[in-house]
mmCIF file of C-alpha atoms in Angstrom:
data_model
loop_
_atom_site.group_PDB
_atom_site.id
_atom_site.type_symbol
_atom_site.label_atom_id
_atom_site.label_comp_id
_atom_site.label_asym_id
_atom_site.label_seq_id
_atom_site.Cartn_x
_atom_site.Cartn_y
_atom_site.Cartn_z
ATOM 1 C CA MET A 1 33.158 14.693 11.000
ATOM 2 C CA ASN A 2 34.196 17.477 13.096
ATOM 3 C CA LEU A 3 35.254 19.255 10.048
ATOM 4 C CA LEU A 4 31.672 18.935 8.930
ATOM 5 C CA ILE A 5 30.149 20.327 11.817
ATOM 6 C CA PHE A 6 32.575 23.242 11.928
ATOM 7 C CA LEU A 7 32.073 23.997 8.195
ATOM 8 C CA SER A 8 28.027 23.959 8.878
ATOM 9 C CA ALA A 9 28.528 26.118 12.065
ATOM 10 C CA VAL A 10 30.572 28.754 9.791
ATOM 11 C CA ALA A 11 28.106 28.847 7.094
ATOM 12 C CA LEU A 12 25.081 29.190 9.550
ATOM 13 C CA GLY A 13 27.113 31.965 11.154
ATOM 14 C CA ILE A 14 27.549 33.790 8.095
ATOM 15 C CA ILE A 15 23.888 33.534 7.147
ATOM 16 C CA ALA A 16 22.905 34.819 10.569
ATOM 17 C CA VAL A 17 25.127 37.994 10.388
ATOM 18 C CA THR A 18 24.062 38.521 6.733
ATOM 19 C CA GLU A 19 20.352 38.462 7.842
ATOM 20 C CA ILE A 20 21.061 40.776 10.836
ATOM 21 C CA VAL A 21 22.855 43.475 8.646
ATOM 22 C CA LEU A 22 20.018 43.255 5.976
ATOM 23 C CA ILE A 23 17.399 43.668 8.569
ATOM 24 C CA PHE A 24 18.981 46.931 10.043
ATOM 25 C CA THR A 25 20.100 48.404 6.589
ATOM 26 C CA SER A 26 17.266 47.750 4.196
ATOM 27 C CA LEU A 27 14.919 50.653 3.649
ATOM 28 C CA PRO A 28 11.314 50.414 2.571
ATOM 29 C CA ARG A 29 10.973 50.435 -1.045
ATOM 30 C CA ARG A 30 8.039 51.501 -3.469
ATOM 31 C CA ASN A 31 6.508 48.015 -3.557
ATOM 32 C CA SER A 32 6.762 47.587 0.415
ATOM 33 C CA PRO A 33 3.613 46.952 2.175
ATOM 34 C CA ALA A 34 1.915 50.226 2.973
ATOM 35 C CA TYR A 35 1.839 51.340 6.639
ATOM 36 C CA LEU A 36 -0.052 53.922 8.326
ATOM 37 C CA ALA A 37 0.596 56.956 10.736
ATOM 38 C CA ILE A 38 -2.356 57.529 13.201
ATOM 39 C CA LEU A 39 -2.629 60.950 15.179
ATOM 40 C CA PRO A 40 -5.203 61.299 17.521
ATOM 41 C CA ILE A 41 -6.185 64.931 18.185
ATOM 42 C CA PHE A 42 -7.292 66.210 21.576
ATOM 43 C CA ALA A 43 -7.925 69.793 22.685
ATOM 44 C CA GLU A 44 -5.874 69.672 25.702
ATOM 45 C CA ASP A 45 -2.607 68.295 23.577
ATOM 46 C CA SER A 46 -0.452 71.276 23.857
ATOM 47 C CA GLU A 47 2.260 69.738 21.550
ATOM 48 C CA PHE A 48 0.056 68.788 18.649
ATOM 49 C CA ASP A 49 1.754 71.192 16.324
ATOM 50 C CA GLU A 50 5.124 69.371 16.848
ATOM 51 C CA ARG A 51 3.457 66.011 16.660
ATOM 52 C CA LEU A 52 2.004 66.900 13.221
ATOM 53 C CA ASP A 53 5.403 68.285 12.082
ATOM 54 C CA HIS A 54 7.071 65.072 13.085
ATOM 55 C CA ILE A 55 4.625 62.871 11.387
ATOM 56 C CA ALA A 56 5.007 65.038 8.246
ATOM 57 C CA GLN A 57 8.730 64.777 8.154
ATOM 58 C CA LYS A 58 8.882 61.026 8.934
ATOM 59 C CA GLY A 59 7.567 59.983 5.502
ATOM 60 C CA CYS A 60 9.891 57.201 4.707
ATOM 61 C CA GLY A 61 7.758 54.629 2.914
ATOM 62 C CA ARG A 62 4.468 55.799 4.479
ATOM 63 C CA GLN A 63 1.260 55.556 2.582
ATOM 64 C CA ASN A 64 -1.434 56.939 4.784
ATOM 65 C CA ILE A 65 -1.800 59.461 7.635
ATOM 66 C CA ILE A 66 -4.947 59.347 9.570
ATOM 67 C CA LEU A 67 -5.852 62.383 11.719
ATOM 68 C CA VAL A 68 -8.521 61.308 14.078
ATOM 69 C CA ASN A 69 -10.362 64.077 15.823
ATOM 70 C CA TYR A 70 -11.467 63.337 19.403
ATOM 71 C CA SER A 71 -11.784 66.788 20.836
ATOM 72 C CA ALA A 72 -9.907 69.034 18.618
ATOM 73 C CA ASN A 73 -9.969 72.943 19.380
ATOM 74 C CA PRO A 74 -10.570 75.506 16.129
ATOM 75 C CA HIS A 75 -6.753 76.156 15.811
ATOM 76 C CA GLN A 76 -6.029 72.119 15.511
ATOM 77 C CA ILE A 77 -8.921 71.660 13.004
ATOM 78 C CA GLU A 78 -7.465 74.416 11.047
ATOM 79 C CA LEU A 79 -3.809 73.090 11.030
ATOM 80 C CA CYS A 80 -5.347 69.615 10.020
ATOM 81 C CA SER A 81 -7.301 70.810 7.182
ATOM 82 C CA ARG A 82 -4.258 72.616 5.684
ATOM 83 C CA PHE A 83 -2.293 69.365 6.373
ATOM 84 C CA VAL A 84 -4.800 67.325 4.606
ATOM 85 C CA GLN A 85 -4.888 69.895 1.456
ATOM 86 C CA ASN A 86 -1.071 69.679 1.137
ATOM 87 C CA ASN A 87 -0.745 65.916 1.708
ATOM 88 C CA PRO A 88 -2.802 63.682 -0.597
ATOM 89 C CA ASP A 89 -2.210 60.766 1.686
ATOM 90 C CA ALA A 90 -3.636 62.504 4.588
ATOM 91 C CA VAL A 91 -7.431 61.889 5.955
ATOM 92 C CA PHE A 92 -8.879 63.853 8.739
ATOM 93 C CA ILE A 93 -11.761 61.898 10.352
ATOM 94 C CA GLU A 94 -13.937 61.924 13.451
ATOM 95 C CA HIS A 95 -13.390 59.487 15.933
ATOM 96 C CA ASP A 96 -16.811 57.547 15.352
ATOM 97 C CA GLU A 97 -15.766 56.875 11.709
ATOM 98 C CA ILE A 98 -12.655 54.968 12.589
ATOM 99 C CA GLU A 99 -14.224 51.452 12.156
ATOM 100 C CA ASN A 100 -15.878 52.368 8.736
ATOM 101 C CA PHE A 101 -12.704 53.940 7.499
ATOM 102 C CA PHE A 102 -10.815 50.831 8.001
ATOM 103 C CA ALA A 103 -13.438 48.601 6.890
ATOM 104 C CA LYS A 104 -13.539 50.274 3.485
ATOM 105 C CA SER A 105 -9.759 50.434 3.479
ATOM 106 C CA PHE A 106 -9.093 46.890 4.057
ATOM 107 C CA ALA A 107 -12.221 45.458 2.420
ATOM 108 C CA ILE A 108 -13.652 44.278 5.539
ATOM 109 C CA SER A 109 -17.394 43.600 5.697
ATOM 110 C CA LEU A 110 -19.044 44.893 9.036
ATOM 111 C CA LYS A 111 -21.386 42.571 10.999
ATOM 112 C CA MET A 112 -24.055 44.739 12.629
#
């Protein structure tokens, strides 16, 4: 009986270690669920250029980039416009359009 318990514990340990290794080593695949990167834009954000660059470089498996304009200055608007032109998965929207954007994206009916 002790041998059976020991073998069960060893088997469960091997399974647990395998799961942990797979969780930390698996990369997103093409058929992985889509995920979003959302970047709010405020005029007083002095590091906006770096944030936009960081999002552009971290594209591992990402499907959509949503740039949300809260109070962007003209320089930020120009950067976003160029970014959207160069990245077909990017969208530049106003903050009051977020609810409608997600409703269309996820086929959610809005109750008014």
